[in-house]
Structure formats: C-alpha cells, structure tokens
Coordinates of C-alpha atoms in Angstrom, one line a residue:
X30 CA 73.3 19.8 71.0
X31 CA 74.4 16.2 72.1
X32 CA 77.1 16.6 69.4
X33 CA 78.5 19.9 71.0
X34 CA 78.2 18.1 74.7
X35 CA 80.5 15.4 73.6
X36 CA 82.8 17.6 72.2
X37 CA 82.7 19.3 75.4
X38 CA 83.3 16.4 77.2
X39 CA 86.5 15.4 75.4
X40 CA 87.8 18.2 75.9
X41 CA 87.5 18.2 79.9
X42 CA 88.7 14.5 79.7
X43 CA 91.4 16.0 77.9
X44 CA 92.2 17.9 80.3
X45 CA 92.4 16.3 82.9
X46 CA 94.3 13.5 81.2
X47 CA 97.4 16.6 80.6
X48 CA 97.2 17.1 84.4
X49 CA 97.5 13.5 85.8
X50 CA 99.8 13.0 83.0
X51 CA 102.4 14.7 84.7
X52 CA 102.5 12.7 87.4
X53 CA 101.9 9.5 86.4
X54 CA 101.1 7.6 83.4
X55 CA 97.3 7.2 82.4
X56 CA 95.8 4.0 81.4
X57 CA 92.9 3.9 79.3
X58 CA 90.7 1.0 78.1
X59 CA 87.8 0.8 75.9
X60 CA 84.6 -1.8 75.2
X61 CA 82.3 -2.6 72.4
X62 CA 78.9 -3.1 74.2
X63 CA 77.3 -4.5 70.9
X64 CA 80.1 -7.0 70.3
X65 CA 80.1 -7.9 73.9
X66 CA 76.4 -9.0 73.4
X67 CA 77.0 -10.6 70.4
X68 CA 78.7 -13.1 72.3
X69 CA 77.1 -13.3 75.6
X70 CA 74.6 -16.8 75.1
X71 CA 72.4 -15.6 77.2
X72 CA 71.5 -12.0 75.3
X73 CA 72.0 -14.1 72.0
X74 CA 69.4 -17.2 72.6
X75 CA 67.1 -14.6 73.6
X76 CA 67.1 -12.2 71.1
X77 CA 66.9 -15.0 69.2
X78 CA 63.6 -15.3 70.8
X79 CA 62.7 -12.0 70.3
X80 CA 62.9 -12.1 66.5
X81 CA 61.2 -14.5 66.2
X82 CA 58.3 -13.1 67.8
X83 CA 58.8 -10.0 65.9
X84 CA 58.9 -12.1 62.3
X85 CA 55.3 -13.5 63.7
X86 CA 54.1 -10.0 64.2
X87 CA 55.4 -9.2 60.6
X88 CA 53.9 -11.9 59.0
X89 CA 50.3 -11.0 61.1
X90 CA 51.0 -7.3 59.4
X91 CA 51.4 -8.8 56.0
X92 CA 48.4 -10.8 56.5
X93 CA 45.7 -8.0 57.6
X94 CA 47.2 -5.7 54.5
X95 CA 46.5 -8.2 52.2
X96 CA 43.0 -8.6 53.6
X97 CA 42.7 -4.8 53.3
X98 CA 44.0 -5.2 49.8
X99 CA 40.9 -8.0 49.1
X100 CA 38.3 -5.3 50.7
X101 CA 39.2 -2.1 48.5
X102 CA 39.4 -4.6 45.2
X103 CA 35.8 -5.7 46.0
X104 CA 34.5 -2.2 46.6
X105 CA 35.8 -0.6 43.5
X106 CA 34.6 -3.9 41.8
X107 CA 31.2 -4.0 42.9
X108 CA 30.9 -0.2 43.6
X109 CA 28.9 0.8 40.8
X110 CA 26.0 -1.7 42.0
X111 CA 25.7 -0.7 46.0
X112 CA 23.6 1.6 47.1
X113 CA 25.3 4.7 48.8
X114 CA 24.9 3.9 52.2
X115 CA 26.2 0.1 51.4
X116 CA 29.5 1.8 49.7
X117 CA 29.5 4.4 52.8
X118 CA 29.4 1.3 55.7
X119 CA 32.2 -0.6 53.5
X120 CA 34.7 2.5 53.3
X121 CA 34.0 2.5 57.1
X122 CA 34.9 -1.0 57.2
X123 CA 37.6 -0.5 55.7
X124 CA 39.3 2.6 57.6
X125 CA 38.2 0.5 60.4
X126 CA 40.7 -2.2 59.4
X127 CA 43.4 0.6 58.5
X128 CA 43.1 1.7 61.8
X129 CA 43.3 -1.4 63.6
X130 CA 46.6 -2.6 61.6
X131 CA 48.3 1.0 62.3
X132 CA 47.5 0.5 66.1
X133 CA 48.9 -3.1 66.2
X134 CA 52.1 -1.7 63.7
X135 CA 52.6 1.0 67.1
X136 CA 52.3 -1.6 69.7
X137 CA 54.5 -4.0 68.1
X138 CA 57.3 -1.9 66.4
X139 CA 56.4 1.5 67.6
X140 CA 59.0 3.4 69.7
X141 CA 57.3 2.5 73.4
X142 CA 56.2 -0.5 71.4
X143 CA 56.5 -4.2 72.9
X144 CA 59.7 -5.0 70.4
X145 CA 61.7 -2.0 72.1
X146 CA 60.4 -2.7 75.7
X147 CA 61.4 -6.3 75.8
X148 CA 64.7 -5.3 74.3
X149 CA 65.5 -3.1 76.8
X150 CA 64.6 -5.8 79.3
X151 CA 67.0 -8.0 78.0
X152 CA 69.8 -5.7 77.2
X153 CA 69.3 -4.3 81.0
X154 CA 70.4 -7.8 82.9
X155 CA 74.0 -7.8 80.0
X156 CA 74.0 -4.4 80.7
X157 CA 74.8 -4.5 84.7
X158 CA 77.1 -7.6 84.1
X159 CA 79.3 -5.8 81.7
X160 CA 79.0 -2.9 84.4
X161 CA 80.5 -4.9 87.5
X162 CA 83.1 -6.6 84.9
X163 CA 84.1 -3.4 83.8
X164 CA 85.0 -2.3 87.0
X165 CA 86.5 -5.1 88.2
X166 CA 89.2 -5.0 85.2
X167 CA 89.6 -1.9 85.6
X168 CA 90.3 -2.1 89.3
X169 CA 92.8 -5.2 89.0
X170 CA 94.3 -3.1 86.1
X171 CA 94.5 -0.2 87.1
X172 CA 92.2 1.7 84.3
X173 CA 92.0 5.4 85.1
X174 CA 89.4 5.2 82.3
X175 CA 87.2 2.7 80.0
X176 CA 84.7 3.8 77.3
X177 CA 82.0 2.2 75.2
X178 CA 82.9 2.6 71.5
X179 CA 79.7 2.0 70.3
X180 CA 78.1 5.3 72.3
X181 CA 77.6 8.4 71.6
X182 CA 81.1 9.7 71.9
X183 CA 83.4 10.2 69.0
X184 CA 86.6 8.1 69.1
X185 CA 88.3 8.7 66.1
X186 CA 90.9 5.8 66.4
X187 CA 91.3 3.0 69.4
X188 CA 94.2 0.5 69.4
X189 CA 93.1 -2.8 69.7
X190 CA 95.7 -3.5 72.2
X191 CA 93.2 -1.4 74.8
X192 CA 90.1 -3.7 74.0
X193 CA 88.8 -5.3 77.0
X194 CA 85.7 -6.7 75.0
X195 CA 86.8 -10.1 75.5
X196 CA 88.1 -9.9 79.4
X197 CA 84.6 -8.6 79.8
X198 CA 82.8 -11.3 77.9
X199 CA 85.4 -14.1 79.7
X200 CA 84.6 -12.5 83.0
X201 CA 80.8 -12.8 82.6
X202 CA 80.4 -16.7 81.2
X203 CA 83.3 -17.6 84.2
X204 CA 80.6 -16.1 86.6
X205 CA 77.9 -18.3 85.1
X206 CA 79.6 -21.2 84.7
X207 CA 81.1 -21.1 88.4
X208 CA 77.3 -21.2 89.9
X209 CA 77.1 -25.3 88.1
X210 CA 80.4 -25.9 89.4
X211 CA 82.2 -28.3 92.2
X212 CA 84.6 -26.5 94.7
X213 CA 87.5 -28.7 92.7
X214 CA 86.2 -27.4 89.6
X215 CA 86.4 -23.7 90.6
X216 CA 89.5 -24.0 91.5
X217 CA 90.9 -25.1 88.7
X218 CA 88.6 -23.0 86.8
X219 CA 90.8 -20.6 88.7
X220 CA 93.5 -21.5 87.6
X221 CA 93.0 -21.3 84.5
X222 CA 92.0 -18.1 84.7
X223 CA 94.8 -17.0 86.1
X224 CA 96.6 -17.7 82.7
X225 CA 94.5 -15.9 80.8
X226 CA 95.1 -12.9 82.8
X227 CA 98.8 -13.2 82.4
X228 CA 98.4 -13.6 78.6
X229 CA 95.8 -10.3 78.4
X230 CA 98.9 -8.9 80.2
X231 CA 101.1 -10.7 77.7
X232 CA 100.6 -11.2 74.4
X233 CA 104.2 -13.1 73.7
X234 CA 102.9 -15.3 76.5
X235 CA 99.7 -15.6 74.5
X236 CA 101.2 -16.5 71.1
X237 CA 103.6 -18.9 72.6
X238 CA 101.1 -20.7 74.4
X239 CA 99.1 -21.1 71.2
X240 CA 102.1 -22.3 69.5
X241 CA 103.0 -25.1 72.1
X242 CA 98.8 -26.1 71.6
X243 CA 99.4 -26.5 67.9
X244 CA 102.4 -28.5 68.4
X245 CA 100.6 -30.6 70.7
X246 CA 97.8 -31.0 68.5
X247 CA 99.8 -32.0 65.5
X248 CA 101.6 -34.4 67.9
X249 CA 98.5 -35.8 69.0
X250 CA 97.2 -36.1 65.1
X251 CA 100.7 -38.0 64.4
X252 CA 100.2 -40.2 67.3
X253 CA 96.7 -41.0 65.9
X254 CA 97.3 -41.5 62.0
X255 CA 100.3 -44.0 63.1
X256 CA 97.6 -45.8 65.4
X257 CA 95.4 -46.2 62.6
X258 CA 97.9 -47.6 60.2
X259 CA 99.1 -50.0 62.8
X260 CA 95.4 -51.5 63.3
X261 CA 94.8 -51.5 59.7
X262 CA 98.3 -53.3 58.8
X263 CA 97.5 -55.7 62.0
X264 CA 93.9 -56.5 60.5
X265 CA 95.3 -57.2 56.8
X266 CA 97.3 -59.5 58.7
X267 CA 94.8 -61.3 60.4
X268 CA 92.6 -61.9 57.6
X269 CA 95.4 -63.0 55.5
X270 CA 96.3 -65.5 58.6
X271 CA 92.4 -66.8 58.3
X272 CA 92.6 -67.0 54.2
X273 CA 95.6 -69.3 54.8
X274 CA 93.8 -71.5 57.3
X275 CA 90.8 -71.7 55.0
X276 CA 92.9 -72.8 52.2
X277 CA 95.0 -75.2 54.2
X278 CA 91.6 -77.2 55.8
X279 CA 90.1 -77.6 52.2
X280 CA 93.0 -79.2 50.6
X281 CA 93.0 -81.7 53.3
X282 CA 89.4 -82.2 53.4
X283 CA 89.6 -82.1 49.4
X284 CA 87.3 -79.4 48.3
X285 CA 87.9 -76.3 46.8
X286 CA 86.4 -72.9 48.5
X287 CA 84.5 -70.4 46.2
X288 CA 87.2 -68.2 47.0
X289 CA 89.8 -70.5 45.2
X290 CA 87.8 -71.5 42.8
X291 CA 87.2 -67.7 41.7
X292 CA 91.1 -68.0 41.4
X293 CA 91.7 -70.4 39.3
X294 CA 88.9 -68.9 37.1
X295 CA 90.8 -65.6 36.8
X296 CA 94.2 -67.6 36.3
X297 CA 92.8 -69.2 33.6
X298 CA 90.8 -66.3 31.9
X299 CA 93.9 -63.7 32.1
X300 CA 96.8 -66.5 30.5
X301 CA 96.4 -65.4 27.3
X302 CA 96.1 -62.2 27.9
X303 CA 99.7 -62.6 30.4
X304 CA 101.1 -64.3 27.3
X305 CA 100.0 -61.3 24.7
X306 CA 101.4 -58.8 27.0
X307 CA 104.7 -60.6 27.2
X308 CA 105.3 -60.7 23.5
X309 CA 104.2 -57.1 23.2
X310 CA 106.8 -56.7 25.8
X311 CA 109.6 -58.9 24.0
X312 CA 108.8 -56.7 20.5
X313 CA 109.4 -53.5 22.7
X314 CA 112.6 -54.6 24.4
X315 CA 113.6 -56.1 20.7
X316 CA 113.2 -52.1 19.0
X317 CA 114.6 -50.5 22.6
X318 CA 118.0 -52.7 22.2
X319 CA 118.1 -52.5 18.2
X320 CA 118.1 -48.6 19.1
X321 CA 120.6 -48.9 21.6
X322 CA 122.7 -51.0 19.1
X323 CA 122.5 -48.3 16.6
X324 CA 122.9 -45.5 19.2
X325 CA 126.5 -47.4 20.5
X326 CA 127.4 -48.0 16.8
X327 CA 127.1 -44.6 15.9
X328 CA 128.8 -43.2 19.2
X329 CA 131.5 -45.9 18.1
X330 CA 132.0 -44.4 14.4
X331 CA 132.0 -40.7 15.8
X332 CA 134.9 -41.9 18.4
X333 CA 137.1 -43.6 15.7
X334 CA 136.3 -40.6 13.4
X335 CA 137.8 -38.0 16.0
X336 CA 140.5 -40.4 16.6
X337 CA 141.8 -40.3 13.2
X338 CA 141.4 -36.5 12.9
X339 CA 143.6 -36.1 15.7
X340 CA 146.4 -38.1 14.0
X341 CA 146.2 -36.3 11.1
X342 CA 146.4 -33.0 12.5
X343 CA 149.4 -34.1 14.7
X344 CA 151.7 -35.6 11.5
X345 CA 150.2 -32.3 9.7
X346 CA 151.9 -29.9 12.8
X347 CA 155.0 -32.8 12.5
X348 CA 155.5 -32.2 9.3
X349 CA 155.2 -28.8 9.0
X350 CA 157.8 -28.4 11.8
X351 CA 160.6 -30.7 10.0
X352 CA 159.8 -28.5 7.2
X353 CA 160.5 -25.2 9.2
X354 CA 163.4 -26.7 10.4
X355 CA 165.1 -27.4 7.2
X356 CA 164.5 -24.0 6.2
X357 CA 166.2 -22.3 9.0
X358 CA 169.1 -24.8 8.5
X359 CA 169.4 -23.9 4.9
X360 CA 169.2 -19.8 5.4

C-alpha cells in the first residue's frame, strides 16, 4: 500500500512538473536527512550518549541470561534429589526471571521502548532545524521542490550537483555558532558566508578558491622550511663561534679542554689507519694508470694499424690504374 502511494505520488509530481515546465524552468533540490545528522555535533555527541546507555542495557541483558543460565544448570543438576514441590517453586523461579528479563528487553529495545523514544527526542530538535534550513535555501534559491533521499520515496538516480546536504548542515552550525558570537564576529561570519553561497552557486569559483588555498599553503610551508634552515645554519654558527673562543682562552691560559684533548686522541688513533688508506689508494691509482697506459697503447697500435692499411690500399688502387692505363694505350 505505501509502495503504490509513492508511486502515486510521483506520478502527480510528474505531472505537475510537465505543466510548470512549460512556462518556466523547474528547480529541484534534494537532502540526505541521515547524512545531515551524521554531521550535525549536536545529534552526534548525543547519540553518542545514547549508545552508550544502550551498550549498559545490553551488557545488564547478558548478565541476567547468564544468571538464568546458572539457575536451569542447578536444577537439572540437583533435580533428581528435591522434592516435587522444591523442583516446582524453582521452575517458578525461574520463569519468574525469564519474565522479568523479556519485560526489561521491551522497555529498553522494544518498539515504544526507552531506546526508540529518546531517539525520537533527539532526532525531533535536527529534525526542525533542517526544516527551517531547508526552506530558507530553497527560498533564496528558488527551489520549486526538495526531497529527502533517505524517505520512503523511490528516487532512482539524483545528481549530486542538486545536494543541498551540506548548505543545510553549514546553515545549521552558522546558526549555533552566531548565538557565542561578537557583533564584529557576525559580520564577518557573514561574510564569509557570503562566499560560500557564491561557490554552492559556483563550483569553478569553488575549485579556484581551493587552488589559490593550496598555493598559499605550500607558500606558507616554503616560507617555513627556509625559516628553519636559516635558524639552524645561524646556531651551527654560533656554537662554532663559542668552540673557537673556548679554544682560543685555553691556549693562552695553557690547558687543554676535554674537547681538544678528545682530538688529539682521535688524531693520533686514526694516523695509521689515514696512512693505510693512502697506500691502498696509491696501489689503486698505480693499476687505474697502468690500465690507462695499456688502454692508450693499444688505441695507439690500432691507429697506426688503420694508418698503414689505408696506404696500402691507396698504392694498390694507384697501381692498378697505371696498369689500366698502359693497357688502353697499348690496344
């Protein structure tokens, strides 16, 4: 039955839609009422709330079942020792306890239970925000129509471009912040939602504003690292500034500084390994320019080689011209 009233419904909305269609253009807009609360903070931090109420209640359930549980393991334990009338008073007890937990389940989670009834109460508040938001886009956008795409009706497909979830959710924290605001922050609270409306009404506007933020950011980031290097190479400096000093007073009071002396120590303790590093260098460059040698010797042979072949072929086509030549003189 609901399914064949929002069929009907469509198709009187469709109809009308033909009619003013041909006098004007139609705009249409569409919400998402669970999204919208989704990121409302108010509805969120209190149906955070809620759950956890509802996670007490379920862990109170859990509890009493498994204290049911205990009470029909100890009857059919002990069953064969109680009288009649014992086992008789502890089956009572026991659909006693059933009967409690059901109740408690049907308050809690039942569907006129507490869990339902305080959601209502906290969706109802969103609810008539997202009302008077609606209609005040709609109004200053001239919206002949806006649906909630999480009801009842059918929409088969919805461009994004006719979303108004997040106007609606903008317009309802802007109202909330305004009442913890000065009269100079309102207005340029004001402002700046003025540029937001542009950009709902612009989306190039939109993307080029979030391209000059970027731009600015990475600016700002530039600005920053070079900051950071120049207060890092400024204290290198100073500290090499106070190591000089340091080293300057002890040689004229004549004593050597830990620091120096550490120095020396190292000096001393790395010479021969300096030294046996330098001859392993000497006996590298030694093989590197014996190859090189080799390598220009060779190159050298292979030059003189071609050389001569060239020669040779040259008095071979000289001679074997004269030779022509004498021919056709003697024929």
């Amino acid at each position: 039955m609901k399914k064949y009233f929002a069929l009907s419904f469509l198709f009187v909305l469709m109809t009308i839609f033909e009619a003013k269609s041909q006098s004007r253009g139609i705009r249409i807009g569409y919400i998402d009422m669970e999204y919208i609360l989704e990121h409302v903070p108010d509805y969120t931090e209190a149906k955070s709330q809620l759950e956890q109420k509802a996670q007490k209640w379920k862990q109170d359930i859990e509890a009493k079942k498994v204290e049911i549980a205990k009470l029909k393991d100890a009857l059919k334990t002990e069953k064969a020792l109680l009288t009649k009338e014992l086992i008789e008073e502890r089956e009572e007890e026991i659909a006693f306890q059933e009967s409690e937990l059901l109740d408690f389940q049907q308050k809690k989670f039942g569907p006129n239970g507490e869990l339902m009834t305080q959601k209502a109460v906290l969706v109802k508040p969103i609810q008539d925000q997202v009302f008077n938001a609606v209609q005040d886009i709609a109004e200053l956008k001239k919206f002949d129509y806006v649906f909630d795409k999480s009801s009842d009706l059918t929409m088969l497909f919805a461009a994004k471009r006719h979303d108004i979830s997040d106007q609606v959710v903008r317009t309802i924290t802007r109202a909330e912040k305004r009442e913890q605001l000065s009269k100079k922050q309102i207005k340029e609270q004001e402002a700046k939602e003025y540029e937001e409306n542009l950009e709902d009404e612009n989306p190039a506007l939109a993307a080029r504003r979030k391209a000059l933020e970027e731009k600015k950011a990475a600016r700002e980031k530039l600005v920053k690292d070079r900051k950071e290097a120049a207060e890092a190479r400024k204290k290198e400096i100073e500290e090499k500034r106070k190591e000089t000093q340091e080293n300057n007073a002890s040689k004229k009071t004549g004593t050597i500084s830990d620091k120096d002396k550490t120095s020396e120590e190292t000096k001393s303790e790395t010479t021969e390994e300096k030294e046996s590093e330098k001859d392993t260098t000497n006996s590298v460059k030694d093989e590197k320019a014996a190859a090189r040698a080799k390598a220009l010797e060779d190159r050298k042979k292979a030059l003189e080689d071609r050389k001569k072949k060239i020669l040779e072929d040259r008095e071979a086509a000289k001679k074997a011209k004269e030779e022509k030549k004498q021919e056709t003189k003697q024929e």
